Amino acid sequence: MHIQNLFGRKKLILIIFFLTILAVSVNAIYPYITKIVIDNVLIGKNVLLMRNIILGLGLIIIIQVLVDFFLSYLSSVWVQKNISDIRNLIFDRFLKIDPFSTNKNGQTLIISDAEVIAANVQSILLTSLNSGLSIIVFGVIAFTISPLLTLVILSALPIFVLANIKLSSISKDKFFETQHSKDELLSKLTDFLSGKIFIKIYHAELYAKSELVNLNKQLKNNSISLSTVMIMVKDVLAILTSVTPFIVLSIGMGLSLNHQISTGGLIAIYTYAGMIFSPVSNLVNLMPAYQQIIVALERINNYLVLEPEGAAITTKLHDNSNKKVTLVNNINLVKNDVPILKNMTLNMDNEHIYMLTGPNGSGKSMLGKILTGLIFPSSGNIW
C-alpha cells in the first residue's frame, strides 16, 4: 500500500470540517459586534442593547470553547490513527528486511520522520480549514463595510505568496539535509556499538570519537540552517502582517473624515485587516511544514520498497611479498540459519598490515571475532 493512501477516514474529516465552519463563524462575529457597540451603543446611546450584547457574548464564548476542544481532540485522533498505520507498515518492513542490509534508516523513520508527519499533518489540517474559511468570511464581512479598504487588504496577498514559494523551497532542501545527517549519525553509532569490543582491542577510540564529532557537527550546521530559514519565513510574513493593517487604518481615517465610513465601521475593518492577515500568514507558513511532510513521506516510501540486500564481504590485501600465511581455510559461519561467511580462505603476509572493508552487515565483525578467538566458525580450519 502506498503510504499516502493511509490518509483517509473521510467521516471524521467531515465532522472536523463542520466544526471548523462553526468555529470560524463564531470568531468572525467579534469585530462586527464592536461596530454595533460603537455605532449603536456608544454613539447612539442605546444602553439596553449593550445588556443583550453581553449576554450573547457569554453564550458565544461557551460555544467557542467547546468547539475548540472537540476540534483539537478529533483532529488528534485522526492524525494519530494514520501515523499508527504508518508505523505498523515500517515495523513490517523493518522485520522483513535482510538483517545484514546496509540500510538502517528504519529507526529514524519510526522515531523522527513519523513524528514530523504527525505534528505537521495536524497543523495543516486544522490551520488550512480554519484559515481558509476565515479568509473567506472575514473578506465578505469587510467588503460589506468598505469595498475599497477590502481591496487594499487583498492587494498584499501576492507578496505573501511569492515570498513563501521561495522560502519554502529552501526549507525543503534544508530539512532533507538535516534528516539525512540524522541517518548518518545513527548508522555510525550503531556500527560503533556493534564493534565496540574491536574499537577497544585496537585502541581506535580517538578515530571513533572523531567520526562521531564530525557527523554531529554536520547535523548541527544543517539544523542551524533549517531553523534560520523557518524563522525567516515567519519574520518576513510578520512584517507584512503588521504593515498592511496600518495602511488600511490610514486610508480609512480619510474616508471617515469624509463620512464615507462610520467610526465603528473603521474600527471593525481595521480589526478584520489584522484578523484576515493572521490566517493568511498561517496558510503561508504551512508551506514549509507541507514540504517537510513530503520529504518524510518520500523517505518512508523509499524504505518500504527497498529490495532485500544480500550479505557480501570483500578483502583488500595490500601485498608486496610472496610470503603467505593462511589464517583461515574454507570457513563457514551460520547465525540463525543465515549464512554470514561462505567458504572463506584468508592468506596474509605476516610482515604487512591489511585492511578489511565491506558494507555494513557483511560479516567484517564476525570474521574479526573468529580471528581473535572470540567465536568459532560453523566449519573450517583456523590457524
Short mmCIF file of C-alpha atoms in Angstrom, two decimals:
data_model
loop_
_atom_site.label_atom_id
_atom_site.label_comp_id
_atom_site.label_asym_id
_atom_site.label_seq_id
_atom_site.Cartn_x
_atom_site.Cartn_y
_atom_site.Cartn_z
CA MET A 1 0.00 0.00 0.00
CA HIS A 2 1.23 3.46 -0.85
CA ILE A 3 1.84 5.48 2.28
CA GLN A 4 -0.25 8.45 1.11
CA ASN A 5 -3.31 6.20 0.72
CA LEU A 6 -3.47 5.87 4.51
CA PHE A 7 -4.80 9.39 4.98
CA GLY A 8 -8.47 8.52 4.75
CA ARG A 9 -11.25 8.31 7.36
CA LYS A 10 -13.46 10.74 5.46
CA LYS A 11 -16.30 10.72 8.01
CA LEU A 12 -14.00 12.07 10.69
CA ILE A 13 -12.68 14.73 8.33
CA LEU A 14 -16.26 15.76 7.51
CA ILE A 15 -17.06 16.25 11.21
CA ILE A 16 -13.89 18.30 11.64
CA PHE A 17 -14.86 20.42 8.62
CA PHE A 18 -18.30 21.31 10.01
CA LEU A 19 -16.86 22.08 13.45
CA THR A 20 -14.33 24.37 11.76
CA ILE A 21 -17.13 26.25 9.97
CA LEU A 22 -18.84 26.79 13.31
CA ALA A 23 -15.58 27.94 14.96
CA VAL A 24 -14.83 30.43 12.15
CA SER A 25 -18.38 31.81 12.18
CA VAL A 26 -18.22 32.41 15.92
CA ASN A 27 -14.79 34.04 15.68
CA ALA A 28 -15.92 36.35 12.86
CA ILE A 29 -18.70 37.86 14.97
CA TYR A 30 -16.47 39.77 17.39
CA PRO A 31 -15.33 42.69 15.15
CA TYR A 32 -18.86 43.21 13.85
CA ILE A 33 -20.13 43.30 17.43
CA THR A 34 -17.53 46.03 18.05
CA LYS A 35 -19.04 48.04 15.20
CA ILE A 36 -22.53 47.68 16.71
CA VAL A 37 -21.30 48.69 20.17
CA ILE A 38 -19.57 51.85 18.88
CA ASP A 39 -22.22 52.98 16.38
CA ASN A 40 -25.39 51.97 18.25
CA VAL A 41 -24.46 51.85 21.94
CA LEU A 42 -21.70 54.43 22.33
CA ILE A 43 -22.76 56.97 19.69
CA GLY A 44 -26.46 56.02 19.53
CA LYS A 45 -26.68 55.81 23.37
CA ASN A 46 -28.71 52.56 23.30
CA VAL A 47 -27.81 51.18 26.74
CA LEU A 48 -30.38 48.36 26.71
CA LEU A 49 -28.79 46.90 23.60
CA MET A 50 -25.50 46.56 25.47
CA ARG A 51 -27.08 44.20 28.01
CA ASN A 52 -28.25 41.87 25.25
CA ILE A 53 -24.81 42.03 23.63
CA ILE A 54 -23.10 40.98 26.87
CA LEU A 55 -25.44 38.00 27.30
CA GLY A 56 -24.87 37.00 23.69
CA LEU A 57 -21.09 37.24 24.10
CA GLY A 58 -21.21 34.89 27.09
CA LEU A 59 -23.05 32.28 25.03
CA ILE A 60 -20.65 32.74 22.10
CA ILE A 61 -17.60 32.22 24.35
CA ILE A 62 -19.04 28.96 25.75
CA ILE A 63 -19.74 27.66 22.25
CA GLN A 64 -16.26 28.64 21.07
CA VAL A 65 -14.51 26.82 23.93
CA LEU A 66 -16.49 23.63 23.33
CA VAL A 67 -15.92 23.71 19.58
CA ASP A 68 -12.17 24.29 20.00
CA PHE A 69 -11.93 21.36 22.42
CA PHE A 70 -13.68 18.90 20.11
CA LEU A 71 -11.71 20.15 17.12
CA SER A 72 -8.39 19.55 18.89
CA TYR A 73 -9.46 16.12 20.15
CA LEU A 74 -10.91 14.81 16.88
CA SER A 75 -8.00 16.09 14.78
CA SER A 76 -5.54 14.41 17.18
CA VAL A 77 -7.46 11.15 16.88
CA TRP A 78 -7.45 11.38 13.07
CA VAL A 79 -3.73 12.11 12.86
CA GLN A 80 -2.56 9.54 15.41
CA LYS A 81 -4.60 6.75 13.81
CA ASN A 82 -2.96 7.46 10.47
CA ILE A 83 0.52 7.74 11.98
CA SER A 84 -0.04 4.46 13.84
CA ASP A 85 -0.81 2.80 10.49
CA ILE A 86 2.39 4.27 9.03
CA ARG A 87 4.48 2.96 11.93
CA ASN A 88 2.94 -0.50 11.53
CA LEU A 89 3.99 -0.53 7.87
CA ILE A 90 7.53 0.44 8.86
CA PHE A 91 7.53 -2.26 11.57
CA ASP A 92 6.55 -4.89 8.99
CA ARG A 93 9.28 -3.78 6.60
CA PHE A 94 11.81 -3.48 9.43
CA LEU A 95 11.20 -7.10 10.46
CA LYS A 96 11.26 -8.46 6.90
CA ILE A 97 14.36 -6.65 5.67
CA ASP A 98 17.64 -8.53 5.43
CA PRO A 99 19.36 -8.35 8.86
CA PHE A 100 22.62 -7.55 7.08
CA SER A 101 21.17 -4.77 4.96
CA THR A 102 23.22 -1.57 4.85
CA ASN A 103 20.01 0.47 5.13
CA LYS A 104 19.45 1.35 8.78
CA ASN A 105 17.02 4.24 8.41
CA GLY A 106 14.08 2.36 9.96
CA GLN A 107 14.73 3.67 13.46
CA THR A 108 14.96 7.28 12.29
CA LEU A 109 11.79 6.89 10.23
CA ILE A 110 9.85 5.49 13.21
CA ILE A 111 11.14 7.97 15.78
CA SER A 112 11.73 11.16 13.79
CA ASP A 113 10.02 11.15 10.39
CA ALA A 114 6.73 9.72 11.68
CA GLU A 115 6.61 12.39 14.40
CA VAL A 116 7.30 15.11 11.81
CA ILE A 117 4.34 13.86 9.79
CA ALA A 118 2.10 13.64 12.87
CA ALA A 119 2.83 17.17 14.09
CA ASN A 120 2.68 18.82 10.68
CA VAL A 121 -0.38 16.97 9.37
CA GLN A 122 -2.47 18.00 12.38
CA SER A 123 -1.27 21.58 12.00
CA ILE A 124 -2.06 21.57 8.28
CA LEU A 125 -5.50 20.01 8.79
CA LEU A 126 -6.68 22.49 11.40
CA THR A 127 -4.89 25.55 10.06
CA SER A 128 -5.85 25.09 6.42
CA LEU A 129 -9.53 24.57 7.18
CA ASN A 130 -9.74 27.31 9.80
CA SER A 131 -7.61 29.83 7.94
CA GLY A 132 -9.16 29.21 4.53
CA LEU A 133 -12.70 29.65 5.82
CA SER A 134 -11.65 32.64 7.95
CA ILE A 135 -10.23 34.49 4.92
CA ILE A 136 -13.49 33.99 3.03
CA VAL A 137 -15.76 35.01 5.92
CA PHE A 138 -13.62 37.99 7.00
CA GLY A 139 -13.30 39.18 3.42
CA VAL A 140 -17.04 39.03 2.80
CA ILE A 141 -17.88 40.92 6.02
CA ALA A 142 -15.16 43.52 5.39
CA PHE A 143 -16.43 44.03 1.83
CA THR A 144 -19.91 44.82 3.13
CA ILE A 145 -18.39 47.55 5.33
CA SER A 146 -15.96 49.08 2.78
CA PRO A 147 -15.17 47.57 -0.65
CA LEU A 148 -12.23 49.99 -1.14
CA LEU A 149 -10.46 49.09 2.09
CA THR A 150 -11.11 45.40 1.45
CA LEU A 151 -9.33 45.67 -1.92
CA VAL A 152 -6.38 47.35 -0.19
CA ILE A 153 -6.19 44.42 2.20
CA LEU A 154 -6.36 41.79 -0.53
CA SER A 155 -3.75 43.54 -2.70
CA ALA A 156 -0.98 42.45 -0.30
CA LEU A 157 -1.73 38.73 -0.74
CA PRO A 158 0.51 38.17 -3.83
CA ILE A 159 3.53 39.38 -1.85
CA PHE A 160 2.80 36.74 0.78
CA VAL A 161 2.59 34.01 -1.83
CA LEU A 162 5.77 34.95 -3.72
CA ALA A 163 7.83 35.23 -0.54
CA ASN A 164 6.58 31.89 0.67
CA ILE A 165 7.28 29.99 -2.57
CA LYS A 166 10.95 30.91 -2.45
CA LEU A 167 11.49 30.36 1.27
CA SER A 168 9.54 27.08 1.42
CA SER A 169 11.69 25.62 -1.37
CA ILE A 170 14.83 26.41 0.62
CA SER A 171 13.18 24.96 3.74
CA LYS A 172 12.51 21.64 2.00
CA ASP A 173 16.15 21.26 0.95
CA LYS A 174 17.44 22.10 4.43
CA PHE A 175 15.02 19.69 6.08
CA PHE A 176 16.14 16.85 3.79
CA GLU A 177 19.80 17.57 4.62
CA THR A 178 19.02 17.58 8.35
CA GLN A 179 17.18 14.25 8.25
CA HIS A 180 19.98 12.70 6.17
CA SER A 181 22.51 13.86 8.78
CA LYS A 182 20.45 12.13 11.47
CA ASP A 183 20.51 8.90 9.43
CA GLU A 184 24.28 9.02 9.06
CA LEU A 185 24.87 9.72 12.76
CA LEU A 186 22.50 6.95 13.89
CA SER A 187 24.05 4.47 11.43
CA LYS A 188 27.57 5.27 12.63
CA LEU A 189 26.51 4.93 16.29
CA THR A 190 25.01 1.52 15.53
CA ASP A 191 28.19 0.39 13.80
CA PHE A 192 30.41 1.53 16.66
CA LEU A 193 28.20 -0.10 19.28
CA SER A 194 28.25 -3.45 17.48
CA GLY A 195 32.04 -3.23 17.05
CA LYS A 196 32.84 -1.67 20.41
CA ILE A 197 34.99 -4.58 21.51
CA PHE A 198 37.26 -4.17 18.47
CA ILE A 199 37.49 -0.43 18.98
CA LYS A 200 38.95 -1.15 22.42
CA ILE A 201 41.19 -4.00 21.22
CA TYR A 202 42.79 -1.85 18.51
CA HIS A 203 42.68 1.38 20.57
CA ALA A 204 40.55 3.15 17.95
CA GLU A 205 38.60 5.28 20.43
CA LEU A 206 40.03 8.54 19.05
CA TYR A 207 39.08 7.56 15.49
CA ALA A 208 35.54 6.63 16.57
CA LYS A 209 35.12 9.86 18.50
CA SER A 210 36.45 11.88 15.56
CA GLU A 211 33.90 10.29 13.23
CA LEU A 212 31.02 10.98 15.63
CA VAL A 213 32.16 14.56 16.28
CA ASN A 214 32.29 15.30 12.55
CA LEU A 215 28.82 13.86 11.95
CA ASN A 216 27.48 15.74 14.96
CA LYS A 217 28.98 18.97 13.61
CA GLN A 218 27.35 18.34 10.23
CA LEU A 219 23.98 17.72 11.92
CA LYS A 220 24.38 20.89 13.99
CA ASN A 221 25.13 23.05 10.93
CA ASN A 222 22.20 21.61 8.97
CA SER A 223 19.85 22.13 11.94
CA ILE A 224 21.00 25.75 12.29
CA SER A 225 20.34 26.37 8.58
CA LEU A 226 16.89 24.79 8.82
CA SER A 227 15.94 26.83 11.90
CA THR A 228 17.22 30.04 10.29
CA VAL A 229 15.11 29.51 7.17
CA MET A 230 12.00 28.69 9.22
CA ILE A 231 12.44 31.82 11.34
CA MET A 232 13.00 33.95 8.22
CA VAL A 233 9.72 32.72 6.75
CA LYS A 234 7.83 33.79 9.87
CA ASP A 235 9.64 37.13 10.20
CA VAL A 236 9.03 38.25 6.59
CA LEU A 237 5.34 37.41 6.84
CA ALA A 238 5.05 39.05 10.26
CA ILE A 239 6.33 42.35 8.79
CA LEU A 240 3.74 42.27 6.02
CA THR A 241 1.04 41.38 8.52
CA SER A 242 1.88 44.40 10.70
CA VAL A 243 2.23 46.98 7.91
CA THR A 244 -0.96 46.27 5.97
CA PRO A 245 -3.49 46.99 8.78
CA PHE A 246 -1.71 50.31 9.45
CA ILE A 247 -2.15 51.29 5.78
CA VAL A 248 -5.82 50.33 5.97
CA LEU A 249 -6.26 52.48 9.09
CA SER A 250 -4.57 55.47 7.44
CA ILE A 251 -6.80 55.32 4.35
CA GLY A 252 -9.86 54.60 6.48
CA MET A 253 -9.31 57.75 8.56
CA GLY A 254 -9.63 59.82 5.37
CA LEU A 255 -12.83 58.01 4.46
CA SER A 256 -14.20 58.54 7.97
CA LEU A 257 -13.48 62.30 7.83
CA ASN A 258 -15.45 62.43 4.55
CA HIS A 259 -18.31 60.48 6.19
CA GLN A 260 -17.84 57.52 3.84
CA ILE A 261 -17.46 55.06 6.70
CA SER A 262 -18.61 55.18 10.31
CA THR A 263 -16.24 55.18 13.24
CA GLY A 264 -17.44 51.74 14.28
CA GLY A 265 -17.04 50.51 10.70
CA LEU A 266 -13.46 51.83 10.55
CA ILE A 267 -12.51 50.09 13.79
CA ALA A 268 -14.23 46.89 12.66
CA ILE A 269 -12.49 46.76 9.26
CA TYR A 270 -9.14 47.61 10.89
CA THR A 271 -9.74 44.62 13.16
CA TYR A 272 -10.67 42.45 10.20
CA ALA A 273 -7.48 43.58 8.42
CA GLY A 274 -5.42 42.23 11.29
CA MET A 275 -7.55 39.12 11.56
CA ILE A 276 -7.51 38.31 7.84
CA PHE A 277 -3.73 38.51 7.63
CA SER A 278 -3.35 36.19 10.57
CA PRO A 279 -4.96 33.23 8.71
CA VAL A 280 -3.13 34.26 5.52
CA SER A 281 0.16 34.10 7.45
CA ASN A 282 -0.86 30.75 8.89
CA LEU A 283 -1.61 29.37 5.44
CA VAL A 284 1.67 30.65 4.03
CA ASN A 285 3.59 29.21 6.97
CA LEU A 286 2.10 25.81 6.17
CA MET A 287 4.19 25.50 3.02
CA PRO A 288 7.45 24.62 4.84
CA ALA A 289 5.52 22.15 7.01
CA TYR A 290 3.98 20.63 3.88
CA GLN A 291 7.42 20.32 2.28
CA GLN A 292 8.70 18.53 5.40
CA ILE A 293 5.80 16.06 5.18
CA ILE A 294 6.60 15.38 1.50
CA VAL A 295 10.25 14.70 2.34
CA ALA A 296 9.31 12.40 5.25
CA LEU A 297 6.77 10.53 3.09
CA GLU A 298 9.34 10.09 0.31
CA ARG A 299 11.87 8.70 2.79
CA ILE A 300 9.30 6.26 4.22
CA ASN A 301 8.11 5.22 0.76
CA ASN A 302 11.70 4.58 -0.32
CA TYR A 303 12.25 2.43 2.75
CA LEU A 304 9.07 0.41 2.18
CA VAL A 305 10.02 -0.51 -1.39
CA LEU A 306 13.64 -1.46 -0.64
CA GLU A 307 14.78 -4.78 -2.06
CA PRO A 308 16.49 -7.11 0.44
CA GLU A 309 20.24 -6.80 0.30
CA GLY A 310 22.42 -9.89 0.41
CA ALA A 311 25.49 -10.04 2.60
CA ALA A 312 28.83 -9.75 0.86
CA ILE A 313 32.37 -9.25 2.03
CA THR A 314 35.50 -8.16 0.25
CA THR A 315 39.08 -8.10 1.38
CA LYS A 316 41.70 -5.64 0.26
CA LEU A 317 45.10 -7.28 0.67
CA HIS A 318 47.93 -4.86 0.05
CA ASP A 319 50.67 -7.38 -0.56
CA ASN A 320 54.24 -6.67 -1.52
CA SER A 321 55.61 -10.14 -0.72
CA ASN A 322 55.14 -13.75 -1.80
CA LYS A 323 55.47 -14.98 1.78
CA LYS A 324 51.90 -16.00 2.68
CA VAL A 325 50.39 -17.31 5.88
CA THR A 326 46.96 -18.97 5.83
CA LEU A 327 44.89 -17.66 8.73
CA VAL A 328 41.58 -19.37 7.95
CA ASN A 329 40.84 -22.10 5.45
CA ASN A 330 37.43 -22.75 3.93
CA ILE A 331 35.49 -21.48 6.95
CA ASN A 332 31.71 -21.08 7.11
CA LEU A 333 29.65 -19.19 9.66
CA VAL A 334 25.88 -19.51 10.03
CA LYS A 335 23.79 -17.50 12.51
CA ASN A 336 20.06 -18.15 12.96
CA ASP A 337 20.03 -20.15 9.72
CA VAL A 338 21.51 -17.16 7.87
CA PRO A 339 24.87 -17.75 6.15
CA ILE A 340 27.31 -14.97 7.05
CA LEU A 341 30.64 -16.31 5.79
CA LYS A 342 30.83 -18.86 2.96
CA ASN A 343 33.88 -20.97 2.13
CA MET A 344 36.32 -18.22 3.11
CA THR A 345 40.05 -18.72 2.91
CA LEU A 346 42.29 -15.87 4.03
CA ASN A 347 46.01 -15.69 3.23
CA MET A 348 48.17 -12.85 4.55
CA ASP A 349 51.80 -11.84 4.75
CA ASN A 350 52.78 -11.63 8.40
CA GLU A 351 55.07 -8.66 7.64
CA HIS A 352 52.32 -6.38 6.40
CA ILE A 353 49.24 -4.60 7.77
CA TYR A 354 45.98 -5.24 5.95
CA MET A 355 42.63 -3.51 5.91
CA LEU A 356 39.35 -5.42 5.78
CA THR A 357 36.49 -3.50 4.15
CA GLY A 358 32.89 -4.19 3.21
CA PRO A 359 29.36 -2.82 3.58
CA ASN A 360 27.62 -2.71 6.94
CA GLY A 361 26.38 -6.15 7.98
CA SER A 362 28.59 -8.04 5.53
CA GLY A 363 30.45 -10.03 8.21
CA LYS A 364 33.57 -7.99 9.00
CA SER A 365 32.98 -8.05 12.76
CA MET A 366 32.22 -11.78 12.75
CA LEU A 367 35.45 -12.51 10.85
CA GLY A 368 37.37 -10.35 13.33
CA LYS A 369 35.89 -12.28 16.24
CA ILE A 370 36.87 -15.56 14.59
CA LEU A 371 40.44 -14.35 14.03
CA THR A 372 40.75 -13.22 17.68
CA GLY A 373 39.20 -16.41 19.02
CA LEU A 374 36.09 -14.82 20.47
CA ILE A 375 33.79 -17.10 18.45
CA PHE A 376 34.24 -20.26 16.37
CA PRO A 377 33.11 -20.83 12.79
CA SER A 378 30.44 -23.37 11.90
CA SER A 379 33.03 -25.28 9.85
CA GLY A 380 36.55 -24.86 8.51
CA ASN A 381 40.03 -24.54 9.92
CA ILE A 382 41.71 -21.71 11.87
CA TRP A 383 45.47 -21.31 12.33
#
